[in-house]
PDB file of C-alpha atoms in Angstrom:
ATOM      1  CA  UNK N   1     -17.022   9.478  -9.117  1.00 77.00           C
ATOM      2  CA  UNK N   2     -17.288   8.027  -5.728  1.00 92.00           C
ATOM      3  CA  UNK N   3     -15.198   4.955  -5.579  1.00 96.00           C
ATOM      4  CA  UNK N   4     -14.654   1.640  -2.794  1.00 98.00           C
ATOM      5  CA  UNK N   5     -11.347   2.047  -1.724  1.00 98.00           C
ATOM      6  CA  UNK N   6      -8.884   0.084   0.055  1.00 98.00           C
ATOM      7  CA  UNK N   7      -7.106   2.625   2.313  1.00 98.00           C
ATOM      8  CA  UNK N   8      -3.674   0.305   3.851  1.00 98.00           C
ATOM      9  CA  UNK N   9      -2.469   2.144   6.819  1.00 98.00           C
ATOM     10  CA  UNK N  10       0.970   0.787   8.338  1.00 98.00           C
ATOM     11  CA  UNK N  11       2.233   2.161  11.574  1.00 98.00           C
ATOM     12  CA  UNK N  12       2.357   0.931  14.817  1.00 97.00           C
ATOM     13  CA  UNK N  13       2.181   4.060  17.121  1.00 97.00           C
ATOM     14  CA  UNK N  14      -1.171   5.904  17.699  1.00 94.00           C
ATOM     15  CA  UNK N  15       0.403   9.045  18.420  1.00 95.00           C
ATOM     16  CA  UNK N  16       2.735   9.355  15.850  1.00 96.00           C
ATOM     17  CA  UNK N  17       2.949  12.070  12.600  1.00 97.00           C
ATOM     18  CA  UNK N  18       1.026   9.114  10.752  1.00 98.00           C
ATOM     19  CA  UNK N  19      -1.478   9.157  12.692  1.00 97.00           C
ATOM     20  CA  UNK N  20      -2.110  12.761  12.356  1.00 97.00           C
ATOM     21  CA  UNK N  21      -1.722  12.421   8.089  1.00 98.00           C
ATOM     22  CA  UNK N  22      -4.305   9.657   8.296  1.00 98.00           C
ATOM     23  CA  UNK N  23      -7.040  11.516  10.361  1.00 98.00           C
ATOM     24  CA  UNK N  24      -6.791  14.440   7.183  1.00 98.00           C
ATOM     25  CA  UNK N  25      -6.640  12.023   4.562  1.00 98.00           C
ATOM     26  CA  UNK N  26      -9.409   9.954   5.683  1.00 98.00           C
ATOM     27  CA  UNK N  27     -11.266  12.915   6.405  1.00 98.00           C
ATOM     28  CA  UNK N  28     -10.415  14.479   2.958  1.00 98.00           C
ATOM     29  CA  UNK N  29     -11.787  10.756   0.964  1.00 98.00           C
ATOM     30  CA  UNK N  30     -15.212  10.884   3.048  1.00 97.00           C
ATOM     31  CA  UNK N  31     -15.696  14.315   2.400  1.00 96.00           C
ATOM     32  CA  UNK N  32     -15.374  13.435  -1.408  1.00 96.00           C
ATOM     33  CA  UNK N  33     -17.957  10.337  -1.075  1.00 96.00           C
ATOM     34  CA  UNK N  34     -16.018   8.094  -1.068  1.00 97.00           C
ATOM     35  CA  UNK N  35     -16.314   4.528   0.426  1.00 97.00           C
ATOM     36  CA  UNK N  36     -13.147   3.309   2.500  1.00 98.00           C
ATOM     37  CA  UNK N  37     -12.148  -0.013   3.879  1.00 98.00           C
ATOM     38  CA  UNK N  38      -9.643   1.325   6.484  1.00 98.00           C
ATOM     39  CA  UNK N  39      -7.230  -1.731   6.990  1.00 98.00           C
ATOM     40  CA  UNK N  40      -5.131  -0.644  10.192  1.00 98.00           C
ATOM     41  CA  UNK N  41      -2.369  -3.625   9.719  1.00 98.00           C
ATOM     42  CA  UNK N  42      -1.652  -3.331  13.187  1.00 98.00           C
ATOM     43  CA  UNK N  43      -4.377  -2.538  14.431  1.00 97.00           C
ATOM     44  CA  UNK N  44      -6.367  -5.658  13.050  1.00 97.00           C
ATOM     45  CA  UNK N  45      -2.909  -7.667  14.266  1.00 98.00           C
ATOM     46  CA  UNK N  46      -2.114  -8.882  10.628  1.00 98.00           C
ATOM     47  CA  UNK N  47       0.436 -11.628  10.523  1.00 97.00           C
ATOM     48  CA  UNK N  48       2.714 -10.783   7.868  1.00 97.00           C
ATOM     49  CA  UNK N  49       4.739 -14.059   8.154  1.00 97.00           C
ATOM     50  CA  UNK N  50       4.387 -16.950   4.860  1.00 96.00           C
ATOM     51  CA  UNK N  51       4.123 -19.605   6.486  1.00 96.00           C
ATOM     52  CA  UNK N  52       5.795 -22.610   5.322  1.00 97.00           C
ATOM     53  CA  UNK N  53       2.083 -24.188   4.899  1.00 97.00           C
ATOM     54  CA  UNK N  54       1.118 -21.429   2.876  1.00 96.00           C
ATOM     55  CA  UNK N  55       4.411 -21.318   0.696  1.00 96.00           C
ATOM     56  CA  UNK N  56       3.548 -25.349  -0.117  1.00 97.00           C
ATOM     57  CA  UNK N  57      -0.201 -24.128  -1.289  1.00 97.00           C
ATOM     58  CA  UNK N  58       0.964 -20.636  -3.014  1.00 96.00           C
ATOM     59  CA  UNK N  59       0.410 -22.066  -6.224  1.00 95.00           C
ATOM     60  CA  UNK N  60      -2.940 -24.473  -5.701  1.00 96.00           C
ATOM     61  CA  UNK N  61      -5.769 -22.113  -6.597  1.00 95.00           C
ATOM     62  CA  UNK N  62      -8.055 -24.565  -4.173  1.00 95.00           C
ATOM     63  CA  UNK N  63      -5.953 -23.613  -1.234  1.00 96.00           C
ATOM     64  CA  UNK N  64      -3.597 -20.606  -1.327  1.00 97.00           C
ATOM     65  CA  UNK N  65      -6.682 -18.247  -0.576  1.00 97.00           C
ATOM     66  CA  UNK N  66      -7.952 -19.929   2.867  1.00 96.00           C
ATOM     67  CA  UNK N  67      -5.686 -18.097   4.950  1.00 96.00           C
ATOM     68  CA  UNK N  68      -6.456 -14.351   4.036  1.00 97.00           C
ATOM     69  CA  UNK N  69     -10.153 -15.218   2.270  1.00 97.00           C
ATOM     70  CA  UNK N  70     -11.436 -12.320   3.913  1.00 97.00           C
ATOM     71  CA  UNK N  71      -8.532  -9.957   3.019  1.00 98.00           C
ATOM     72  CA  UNK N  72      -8.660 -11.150  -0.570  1.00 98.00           C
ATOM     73  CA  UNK N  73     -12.230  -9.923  -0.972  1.00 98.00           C
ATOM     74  CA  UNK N  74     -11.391  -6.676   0.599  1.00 98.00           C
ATOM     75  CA  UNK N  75      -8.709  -6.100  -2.318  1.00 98.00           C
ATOM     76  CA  UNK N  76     -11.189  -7.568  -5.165  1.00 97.00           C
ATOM     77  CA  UNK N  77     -14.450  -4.710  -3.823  1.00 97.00           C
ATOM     78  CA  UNK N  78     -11.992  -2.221  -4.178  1.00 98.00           C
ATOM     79  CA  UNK N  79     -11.608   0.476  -6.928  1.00 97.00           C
ATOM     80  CA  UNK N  80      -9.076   2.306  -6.027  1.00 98.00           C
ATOM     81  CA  UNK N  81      -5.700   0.894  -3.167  1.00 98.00           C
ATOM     82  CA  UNK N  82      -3.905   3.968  -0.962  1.00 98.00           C
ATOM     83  CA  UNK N  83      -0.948   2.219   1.069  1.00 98.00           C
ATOM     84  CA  UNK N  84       0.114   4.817   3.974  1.00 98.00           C
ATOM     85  CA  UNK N  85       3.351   3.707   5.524  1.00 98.00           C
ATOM     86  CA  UNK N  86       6.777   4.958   6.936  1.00 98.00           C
ATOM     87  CA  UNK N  87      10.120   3.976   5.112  1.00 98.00           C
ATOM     88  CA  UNK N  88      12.050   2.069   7.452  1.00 96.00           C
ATOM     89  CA  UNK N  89      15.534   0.461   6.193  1.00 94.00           C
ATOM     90  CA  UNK N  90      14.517   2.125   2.924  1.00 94.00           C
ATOM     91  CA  UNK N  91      11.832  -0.072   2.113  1.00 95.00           C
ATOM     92  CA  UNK N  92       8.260  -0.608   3.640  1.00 97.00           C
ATOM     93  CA  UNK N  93       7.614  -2.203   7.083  1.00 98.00           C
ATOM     94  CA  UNK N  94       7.460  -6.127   7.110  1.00 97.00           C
ATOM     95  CA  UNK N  95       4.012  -5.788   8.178  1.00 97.00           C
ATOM     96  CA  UNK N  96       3.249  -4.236   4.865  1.00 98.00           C
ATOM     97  CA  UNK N  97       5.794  -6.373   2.966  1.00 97.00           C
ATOM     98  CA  UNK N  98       3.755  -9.120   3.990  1.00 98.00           C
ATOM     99  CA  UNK N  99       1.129  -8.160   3.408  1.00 98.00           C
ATOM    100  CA  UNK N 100       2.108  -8.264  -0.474  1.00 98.00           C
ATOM    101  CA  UNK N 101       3.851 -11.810   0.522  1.00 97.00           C
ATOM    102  CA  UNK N 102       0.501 -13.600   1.326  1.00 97.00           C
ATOM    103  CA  UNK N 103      -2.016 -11.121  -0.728  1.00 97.00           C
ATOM    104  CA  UNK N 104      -0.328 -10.769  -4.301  1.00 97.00           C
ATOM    105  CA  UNK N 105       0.133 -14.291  -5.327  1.00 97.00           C
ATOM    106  CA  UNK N 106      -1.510 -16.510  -8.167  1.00 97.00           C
ATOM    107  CA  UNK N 107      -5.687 -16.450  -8.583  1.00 97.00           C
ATOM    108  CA  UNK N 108      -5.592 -13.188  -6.657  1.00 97.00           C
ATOM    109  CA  UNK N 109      -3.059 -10.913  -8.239  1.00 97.00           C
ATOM    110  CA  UNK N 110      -2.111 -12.421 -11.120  1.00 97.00           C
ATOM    111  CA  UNK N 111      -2.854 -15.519 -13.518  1.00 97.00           C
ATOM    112  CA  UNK N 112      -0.099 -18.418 -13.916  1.00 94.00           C
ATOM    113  CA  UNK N 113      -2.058 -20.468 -15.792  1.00 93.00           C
ATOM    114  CA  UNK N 114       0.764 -20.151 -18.664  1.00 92.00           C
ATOM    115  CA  UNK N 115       3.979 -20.102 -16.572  1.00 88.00           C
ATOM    116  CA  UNK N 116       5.723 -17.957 -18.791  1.00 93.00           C
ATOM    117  CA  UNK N 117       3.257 -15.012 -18.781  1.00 92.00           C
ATOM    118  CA  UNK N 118       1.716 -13.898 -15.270  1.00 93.00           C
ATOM    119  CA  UNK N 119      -1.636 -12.097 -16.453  1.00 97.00           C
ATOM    120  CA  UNK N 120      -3.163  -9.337 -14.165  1.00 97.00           C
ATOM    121  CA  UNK N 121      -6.141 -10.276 -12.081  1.00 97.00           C
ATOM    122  CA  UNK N 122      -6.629  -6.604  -9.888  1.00 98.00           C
ATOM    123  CA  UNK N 123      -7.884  -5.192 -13.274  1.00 96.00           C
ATOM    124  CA  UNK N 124     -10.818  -3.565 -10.393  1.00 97.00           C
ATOM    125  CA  UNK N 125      -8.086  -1.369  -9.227  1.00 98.00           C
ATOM    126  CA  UNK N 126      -8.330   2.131 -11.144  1.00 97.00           C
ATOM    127  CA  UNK N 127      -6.279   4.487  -9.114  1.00 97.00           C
ATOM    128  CA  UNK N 128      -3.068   3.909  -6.954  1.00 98.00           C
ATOM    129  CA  UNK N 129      -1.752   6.006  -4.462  1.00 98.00           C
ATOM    130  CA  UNK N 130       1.300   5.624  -1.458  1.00 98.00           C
ATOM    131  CA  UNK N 131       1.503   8.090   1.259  1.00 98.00           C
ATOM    132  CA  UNK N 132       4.933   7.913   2.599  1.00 98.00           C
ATOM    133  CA  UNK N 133       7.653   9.415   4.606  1.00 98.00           C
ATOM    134  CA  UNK N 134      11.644   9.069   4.517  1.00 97.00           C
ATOM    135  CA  UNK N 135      14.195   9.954   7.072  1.00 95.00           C
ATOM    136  CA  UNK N 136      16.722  10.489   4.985  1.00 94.00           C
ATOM    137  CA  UNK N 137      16.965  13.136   2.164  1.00 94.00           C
ATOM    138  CA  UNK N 138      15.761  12.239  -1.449  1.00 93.00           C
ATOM    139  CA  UNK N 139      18.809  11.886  -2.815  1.00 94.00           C
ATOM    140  CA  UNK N 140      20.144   9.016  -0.503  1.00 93.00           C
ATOM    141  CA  UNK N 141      16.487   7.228  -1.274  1.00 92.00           C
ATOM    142  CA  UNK N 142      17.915   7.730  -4.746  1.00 93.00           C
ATOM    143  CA  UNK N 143      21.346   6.112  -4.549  1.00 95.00           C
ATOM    144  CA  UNK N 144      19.305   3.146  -3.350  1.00 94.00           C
ATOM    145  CA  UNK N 145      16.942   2.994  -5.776  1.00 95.00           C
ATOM    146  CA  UNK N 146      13.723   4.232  -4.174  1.00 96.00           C
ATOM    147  CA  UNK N 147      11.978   0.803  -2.978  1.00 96.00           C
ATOM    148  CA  UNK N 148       9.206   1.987  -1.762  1.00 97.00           C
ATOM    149  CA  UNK N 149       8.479   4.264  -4.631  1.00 97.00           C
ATOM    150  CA  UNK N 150       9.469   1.521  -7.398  1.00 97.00           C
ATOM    151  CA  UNK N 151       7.145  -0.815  -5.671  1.00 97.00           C
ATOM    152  CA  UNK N 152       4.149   1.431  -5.370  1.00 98.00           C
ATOM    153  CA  UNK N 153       4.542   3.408  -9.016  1.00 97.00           C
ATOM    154  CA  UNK N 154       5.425  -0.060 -10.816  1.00 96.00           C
ATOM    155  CA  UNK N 155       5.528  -2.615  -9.315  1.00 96.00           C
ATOM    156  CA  UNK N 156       1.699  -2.412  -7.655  1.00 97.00           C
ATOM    157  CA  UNK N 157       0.329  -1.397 -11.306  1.00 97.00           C
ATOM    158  CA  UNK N 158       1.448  -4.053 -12.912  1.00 96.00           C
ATOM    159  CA  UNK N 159      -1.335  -6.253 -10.831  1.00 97.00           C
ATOM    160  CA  UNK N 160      -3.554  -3.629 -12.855  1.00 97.00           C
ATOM    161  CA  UNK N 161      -2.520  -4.066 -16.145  1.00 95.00           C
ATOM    162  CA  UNK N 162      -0.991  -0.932 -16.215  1.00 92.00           C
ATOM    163  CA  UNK N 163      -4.705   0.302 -16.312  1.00 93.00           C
ATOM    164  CA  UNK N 164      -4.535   2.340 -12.996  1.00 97.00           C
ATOM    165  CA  UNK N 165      -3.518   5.928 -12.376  1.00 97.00           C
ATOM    166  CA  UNK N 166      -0.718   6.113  -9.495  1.00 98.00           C
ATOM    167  CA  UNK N 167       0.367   8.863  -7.202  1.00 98.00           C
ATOM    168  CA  UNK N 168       2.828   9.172  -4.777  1.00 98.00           C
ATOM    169  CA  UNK N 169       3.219  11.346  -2.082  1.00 98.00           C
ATOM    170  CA  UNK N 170       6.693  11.732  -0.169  1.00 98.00           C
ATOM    171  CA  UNK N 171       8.153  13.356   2.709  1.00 98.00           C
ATOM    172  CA  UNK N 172      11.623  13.147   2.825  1.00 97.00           C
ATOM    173  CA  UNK N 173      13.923  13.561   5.122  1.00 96.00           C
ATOM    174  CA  UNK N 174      11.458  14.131   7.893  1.00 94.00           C
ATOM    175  CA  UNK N 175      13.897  13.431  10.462  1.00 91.00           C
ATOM    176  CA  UNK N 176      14.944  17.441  10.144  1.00 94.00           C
ATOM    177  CA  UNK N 177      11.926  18.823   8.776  1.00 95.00           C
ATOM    178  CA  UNK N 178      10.479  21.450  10.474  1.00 96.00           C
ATOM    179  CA  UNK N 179       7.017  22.072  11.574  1.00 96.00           C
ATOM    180  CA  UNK N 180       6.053  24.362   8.647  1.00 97.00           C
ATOM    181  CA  UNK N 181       7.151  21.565   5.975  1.00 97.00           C
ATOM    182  CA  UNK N 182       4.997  18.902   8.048  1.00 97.00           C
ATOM    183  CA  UNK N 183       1.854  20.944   8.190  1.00 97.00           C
ATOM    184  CA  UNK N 184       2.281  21.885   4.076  1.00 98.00           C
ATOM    185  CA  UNK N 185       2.577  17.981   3.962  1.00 98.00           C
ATOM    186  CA  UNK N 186      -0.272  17.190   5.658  1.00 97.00           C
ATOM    187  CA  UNK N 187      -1.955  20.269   3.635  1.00 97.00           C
ATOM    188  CA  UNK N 188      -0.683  18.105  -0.060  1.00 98.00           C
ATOM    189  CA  UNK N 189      -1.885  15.256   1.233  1.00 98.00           C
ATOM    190  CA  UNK N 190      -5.482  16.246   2.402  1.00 97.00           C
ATOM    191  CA  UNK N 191      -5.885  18.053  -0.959  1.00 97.00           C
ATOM    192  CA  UNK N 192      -4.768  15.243  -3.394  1.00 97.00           C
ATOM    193  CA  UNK N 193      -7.501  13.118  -0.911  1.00 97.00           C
ATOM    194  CA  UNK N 194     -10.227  15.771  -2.023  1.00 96.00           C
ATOM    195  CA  UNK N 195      -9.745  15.616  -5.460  1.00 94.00           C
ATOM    196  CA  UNK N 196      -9.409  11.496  -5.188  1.00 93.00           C
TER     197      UNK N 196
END
């Protein structure tokens, strides 16, 4: 089924391994059809700073949306959200932090009509997926929690419903991983992206 999808890609250096899983992915999801809204955070110099204006208006449906109108529709035509980032500090860059900050918030996200029950608005959203790499081994991700995978496999669906299928993709501890494990990475990657 070809699908719109929202493909979040969060690194600042063009010539980094990144870079290089992004060209196969993104290759992989146009080979399959599919329809993608690349949205290069850096690239398109996204501000990922709440402003104290916008924290004021967070919860006035009439205003809370001017700021990022144009990233808000982006997220709504979508079918299906891939966020592609690098685990820094065990959690994902500010830039794609806020990027949640300012996009995930009331009339977009979720419904606060009744304050005691947020309701899912990204019900559009059928499929999931985060792309990521660690420099540290699993296990130390693990003593920590796993952020980035918590937020991607439940916190992210629950904008959904629950409705959507998520996948996630690590590479840990890539700060020792040789060239073979990269490449069979890239190779997991670029498959999963054909069968999207």
């Amino acid at each position: 089924v070809r699908m719109r999808i929202l493909y979040i890609y969060c690194h600042p250096l063009p010539e980094s391994f990144h870079a290089g899983i992004r060209a196969k992915a993104l290759a992989a999801l146009a080979a399959a059809d599919h329809q993608v809204d690349l949205l290069d955070l850096y690239a398109e110099k996204f501000d990922p700073v709440l402003s104290a204006e916008e924290r004021r208006d967070y919860h006035d449906l009439s205003l809370n949306q001017r700021t990022v109108e144009s990233y808000v529709r982006r997220l709504r035509e979508a079918d299906a959200l891939i966020c592609q980032f690098p685990v820094w500090s065990f959690g994902p860059p500010a830039m794609l932090k806020g990027w949640m900050d300012r996009l995930l918030m009331p009339g977009v996200a979720f419904d606060l009509s009744n304050p005691n029950m947020a309701v899912p608005m990204l019900q559009n959203l059928k499929r999931i997926a985060g792309i990521t790499t660690y420099g540290r081994p699993w296990w130390n991700a693990l003593l920590v929690g796993n952020p980035p995978k918590r937020i991607m496999t439940r916190y992210m669906p629950r904008f959904t419903g629950g409705k959507a299928r998520v996948d996630y993709y690590p590479l840990y501890h890539m700060n020792v991983a040789t060239e073979e494990t990269r490449k069979a990475f890239v190779a997991k990657v670029r498959a999963a992206m054909t069968r999207f």
